mmCIF file of C-alpha atoms in Angstrom:
data_model
loop_
_atom_site.group_PDB
_atom_site.id
_atom_site.type_symbol
_atom_site.label_atom_id
_atom_site.label_comp_id
_atom_site.label_asym_id
_atom_site.label_seq_id
_atom_site.Cartn_x
_atom_site.Cartn_y
_atom_site.Cartn_z
ATOM 1 C CA MET V 1 153.662 76.175 55.433
ATOM 2 C CA ILE V 2 151.640 78.860 57.449
ATOM 3 C CA ARG V 3 149.989 77.906 61.045
ATOM 4 C CA SER V 4 146.910 79.578 62.319
ATOM 5 C CA SER V 5 148.181 79.510 65.717
ATOM 6 C CA GLN V 6 151.458 81.409 67.142
ATOM 7 C CA LEU V 7 151.195 78.772 70.043
ATOM 8 C CA ALA V 8 154.969 77.409 71.239
ATOM 9 C CA HIS V 9 156.621 75.807 74.013
ATOM 10 C CA LYS V 10 158.982 77.602 76.184
ATOM 11 C CA ARG V 11 160.274 77.273 79.922
ATOM 12 C CA VAL V 12 159.274 79.427 82.342
ATOM 13 C CA ALA V 13 163.155 81.155 82.359
ATOM 14 C CA GLU V 14 162.251 82.067 78.472
ATOM 15 C CA LEU V 15 158.725 84.099 78.787
ATOM 16 C CA GLN V 16 157.890 87.503 79.093
ATOM 17 C CA PRO V 17 155.676 89.877 81.071
ATOM 18 C CA GLY V 18 152.290 89.961 79.673
ATOM 19 C CA GLU V 19 152.447 86.416 78.047
ATOM 20 C CA LEU V 20 149.241 84.629 77.315
ATOM 21 C CA LEU V 21 149.329 80.651 78.128
ATOM 22 C CA ARG V 22 148.362 76.988 78.214
ATOM 23 C CA ILE V 23 149.117 75.400 81.577
ATOM 24 C CA SER V 24 148.847 72.014 82.949
ATOM 25 C CA PHE V 25 147.824 72.380 86.433
ATOM 26 C CA GLY V 26 147.016 68.412 86.071
ATOM 27 C CA THR V 27 144.124 67.007 84.349
ATOM 28 C CA THR V 28 143.456 70.012 81.609
ATOM 29 C CA ALA V 29 145.053 72.776 80.647
ATOM 30 C CA GLY V 30 143.804 76.203 82.136
ATOM 31 C CA ILE V 31 144.491 79.746 80.197
ATOM 32 C CA ALA V 32 147.073 82.440 82.514
ATOM 33 C CA VAL V 33 148.617 85.758 81.565
ATOM 34 C CA PHE V 34 152.329 85.724 82.537
ATOM 35 C CA MET V 35 153.259 88.235 85.330
ATOM 36 C CA LYS V 36 157.067 88.459 86.217
ATOM 37 C CA HIS V 37 159.973 85.985 86.644
ATOM 38 C CA LEU V 38 160.547 85.924 90.790
ATOM 39 C CA ASN V 39 163.883 86.758 92.590
ATOM 40 C CA SER V 40 163.901 83.496 94.620
ATOM 41 C CA GLY V 41 163.616 81.971 90.846
ATOM 42 C CA GLY V 42 160.468 80.895 88.553
ATOM 43 C CA GLY V 43 157.642 82.843 87.360
ATOM 44 C CA LEU V 44 154.637 84.322 88.993
ATOM 45 C CA VAL V 45 151.066 83.596 86.809
ATOM 46 C CA GLY V 46 147.619 84.298 87.071
ATOM 47 C CA VAL V 47 145.662 82.277 86.482
ATOM 48 C CA ILE V 48 142.476 83.237 84.168
ATOM 49 C CA LYS V 49 141.095 80.207 84.543
ATOM 50 C CA SER V 50 141.421 76.140 84.616
ATOM 51 C CA ALA V 51 139.412 73.093 85.469
ATOM 52 C CA ASP V 52 141.625 72.200 88.052
ATOM 53 C CA PHE V 53 141.210 75.408 90.373
ATOM 54 C CA ASN V 54 138.416 75.918 92.467
ATOM 55 C CA ARG V 55 138.252 79.776 91.681
ATOM 56 C CA PRO V 56 139.129 81.667 88.412
ATOM 57 C CA MET V 57 141.734 84.814 88.641
ATOM 58 C CA THR V 58 143.915 82.763 90.942
ATOM 59 C CA TRP V 59 147.659 83.755 90.732
ATOM 60 C CA TYR V 60 150.254 80.827 91.003
ATOM 61 C CA ALA V 61 154.594 80.020 91.066
ATOM 62 C CA LEU V 62 155.886 78.081 88.619
ATOM 63 C CA ASP V 63 159.363 76.941 88.736
ATOM 64 C CA ASP V 64 162.132 78.175 86.555
ATOM 65 C CA GLY V 65 162.729 74.350 84.331
ATOM 66 C CA GLU V 66 158.943 74.780 83.795
ATOM 67 C CA ARG V 67 157.684 73.415 80.264
ATOM 68 C CA VAL V 68 154.603 75.587 79.336
ATOM 69 C CA MET V 69 153.041 76.832 75.814
ATOM 70 C CA SER V 70 152.421 80.304 75.155
ATOM 71 C CA TYR V 71 150.334 82.274 72.839
ATOM 72 C CA GLY V 72 152.817 85.044 72.971
ATOM 73 C CA PRO V 73 151.977 88.594 74.348
ATOM 74 C CA ASP V 74 149.667 89.830 71.014
ATOM 75 C CA TRP V 75 146.450 88.537 72.060
ATOM 76 C CA PHE V 76 142.792 89.451 72.330
ATOM 77 C CA LEU V 77 140.897 91.218 75.222
ATOM 78 C CA GLU V 78 137.544 91.835 74.312
ATOM 79 C CA GLU V 79 135.487 93.939 76.982
ATOM 80 C CA VAL V 80 132.229 93.480 77.237
ATOM 81 C CA HIS V 81 130.149 96.966 79.038
ATOM 82 C CA GLY V 82 127.788 96.577 81.356
ATOM 83 C CA ASP V 83 125.498 97.886 83.836
ATOM 84 C CA ALA V 84 128.597 97.417 86.800
ATOM 85 C CA THR V 85 131.108 99.081 84.227
ATOM 86 C CA ALA V 86 130.743 103.288 85.713
ATOM 87 C CA ALA V 87 133.505 104.409 87.501
ATOM 88 C CA GLY V 88 133.787 104.147 91.982
ATOM 89 C CA ARG V 89 131.511 100.607 91.832
ATOM 90 C CA ARG V 90 133.199 99.751 95.051
ATOM 91 C CA HIS V 91 131.245 96.742 95.968
ATOM 92 C CA VAL V 92 130.973 95.647 92.280
ATOM 93 C CA ALA V 93 134.741 96.111 92.804
ATOM 94 C CA ASP V 94 135.688 94.234 95.008
ATOM 95 C CA SER V 95 134.096 91.325 93.437
ATOM 96 C CA ALA V 96 134.949 91.790 89.538
ATOM 97 C CA ARG V 97 138.112 90.438 88.115
ATOM 98 C CA LEU V 98 139.253 93.245 85.901
ATOM 99 C CA HIS V 99 139.275 97.113 85.713
ATOM 100 C CA VAL V 100 139.285 100.219 83.861
ATOM 101 C CA GLN V 101 142.086 102.313 85.460
ATOM 102 C CA GLY V 102 142.704 105.204 83.362
ATOM 103 C CA HIS V 103 143.454 104.574 80.563
ATOM 104 C CA GLU V 104 144.439 100.871 81.055
ATOM 105 C CA LEU V 105 143.189 97.221 81.955
ATOM 106 C CA VAL V 106 144.064 95.731 85.364
ATOM 107 C CA MET V 107 142.975 91.805 85.557
ATOM 108 C CA THR V 108 143.163 91.498 89.983
ATOM 109 C CA PHE V 109 144.537 88.086 91.049
ATOM 110 C CA ILE V 110 143.233 86.072 94.153
ATOM 111 C CA PRO V 111 145.888 84.333 96.441
ATOM 112 C CA PRO V 112 145.870 80.359 95.942
ATOM 113 C CA GLU V 113 143.465 78.458 98.267
ATOM 114 C CA HIS V 114 145.129 77.992 101.454
ATOM 115 C CA GLN V 115 147.090 80.587 100.808
ATOM 116 C CA VAL V 116 146.293 82.726 103.901
ATOM 117 C CA GLY V 117 147.611 85.854 104.085
ATOM 118 C CA GLN V 118 148.639 86.797 100.996
ATOM 119 C CA PRO V 119 147.977 89.452 99.083
ATOM 120 C CA VAL V 120 145.228 89.738 95.984
ATOM 121 C CA ILE V 121 147.538 90.894 93.293
ATOM 122 C CA SER V 122 146.308 93.395 90.558
ATOM 123 C CA PHE V 123 148.833 93.923 86.995
ATOM 124 C CA GLY V 124 148.119 96.077 84.280
ATOM 125 C CA LEU V 125 147.865 95.184 80.444
ATOM 126 C CA SER V 126 149.743 97.434 78.853
ATOM 127 C CA THR V 127 152.523 98.864 81.865
ATOM 128 C CA LEU V 128 153.195 94.979 82.335
ATOM 129 C CA ASP V 129 153.109 95.618 85.744
ATOM 130 C CA LYS V 130 152.133 95.077 89.002
ATOM 131 C CA THR V 131 149.281 98.291 90.090
ATOM 132 C CA GLU V 132 147.219 99.211 93.162
ATOM 133 C CA LEU V 133 143.942 99.447 91.989
ATOM 134 C CA SER V 134 142.267 102.918 92.313
ATOM 135 C CA ARG V 135 139.378 103.314 94.024
ATOM 136 C CA HIS V 136 137.694 104.798 91.286
ATOM 137 C CA ALA V 137 138.494 101.176 89.335
ATOM 138 C CA ALA V 138 135.801 100.785 86.128
ATOM 139 C CA PRO V 139 134.708 96.890 86.822
ATOM 140 C CA VAL V 140 134.611 94.837 83.497
ATOM 141 C CA VAL V 141 132.519 92.046 84.826
ATOM 142 C CA LYS V 142 131.331 89.823 81.367
ATOM 143 C CA TRP V 143 134.951 90.148 78.605
ATOM 144 C CA GLN V 144 136.767 87.554 76.618
ATOM 145 C CA ILE V 145 140.345 86.293 75.215
ATOM 146 C CA TRP V 146 141.009 85.110 71.963
ATOM 147 C CA GLU V 147 144.604 83.791 71.143
ATOM 148 C CA SER V 148 144.152 86.299 67.878
ATOM 149 C CA GLU V 149 142.223 89.787 66.762
ATOM 150 C CA GLY V 150 142.123 87.562 63.544
ATOM 151 C CA HIS V 151 141.288 84.425 65.605
ATOM 152 C CA ARG V 152 138.023 86.468 67.109
ATOM 153 C CA ASP V 153 136.915 87.919 63.426
ATOM 154 C CA ARG V 154 137.120 84.616 62.110
ATOM 155 C CA GLY V 155 134.601 83.790 64.011
ATOM 156 C CA GLY V 156 137.034 81.655 66.478
ATOM 157 C CA ALA V 157 136.180 80.281 69.460
ATOM 158 C CA PRO V 158 136.889 82.361 72.348
ATOM 159 C CA LEU V 159 139.813 80.541 74.898
ATOM 160 C CA VAL V 160 138.236 82.235 77.929
ATOM 161 C CA ASP V 161 134.186 83.498 78.589
ATOM 162 C CA MET V 162 135.171 85.589 81.077
ATOM 163 C CA THR V 163 131.082 86.176 82.934
ATOM 164 C CA GLN V 164 131.830 87.563 87.033
ATOM 165 C CA PRO V 165 128.281 88.403 89.111
ATOM 166 C CA ALA V 166 127.935 91.522 89.355
#
């Protein structure tokens, strides 16, 4: 048998940075990217989209023993460059959550609601590490994520179809 999906169960302790996840946060499953294991145990994820979160692109901490579904690290992101995508567009960059910085794409996640004083976290999708967002980073306000490039090429629906205000 050959599966059309690589989706598999994993514990948070087994995850590697950059894996695309399907996580239940209560009522529905959301899509997230695993960023790192925490020194205190557990892991940090960037929740890209979930009906259980009022705001997209929010970071969230998980316990080591929690089980999630992983698509693995080889997911496909398609950028749609529009009028807002230009270096140094600060007024747009502040509201955008995906940026081109050098040769890398950077996702920026805001703190969870009611976490006053917590930092914004920018995560490099090539370096698979936290990074500082440059003032020259170019915002990308429309983008889509598929499980793989093959899923996109076969006409499958994206897991995430993100359009943010410019």
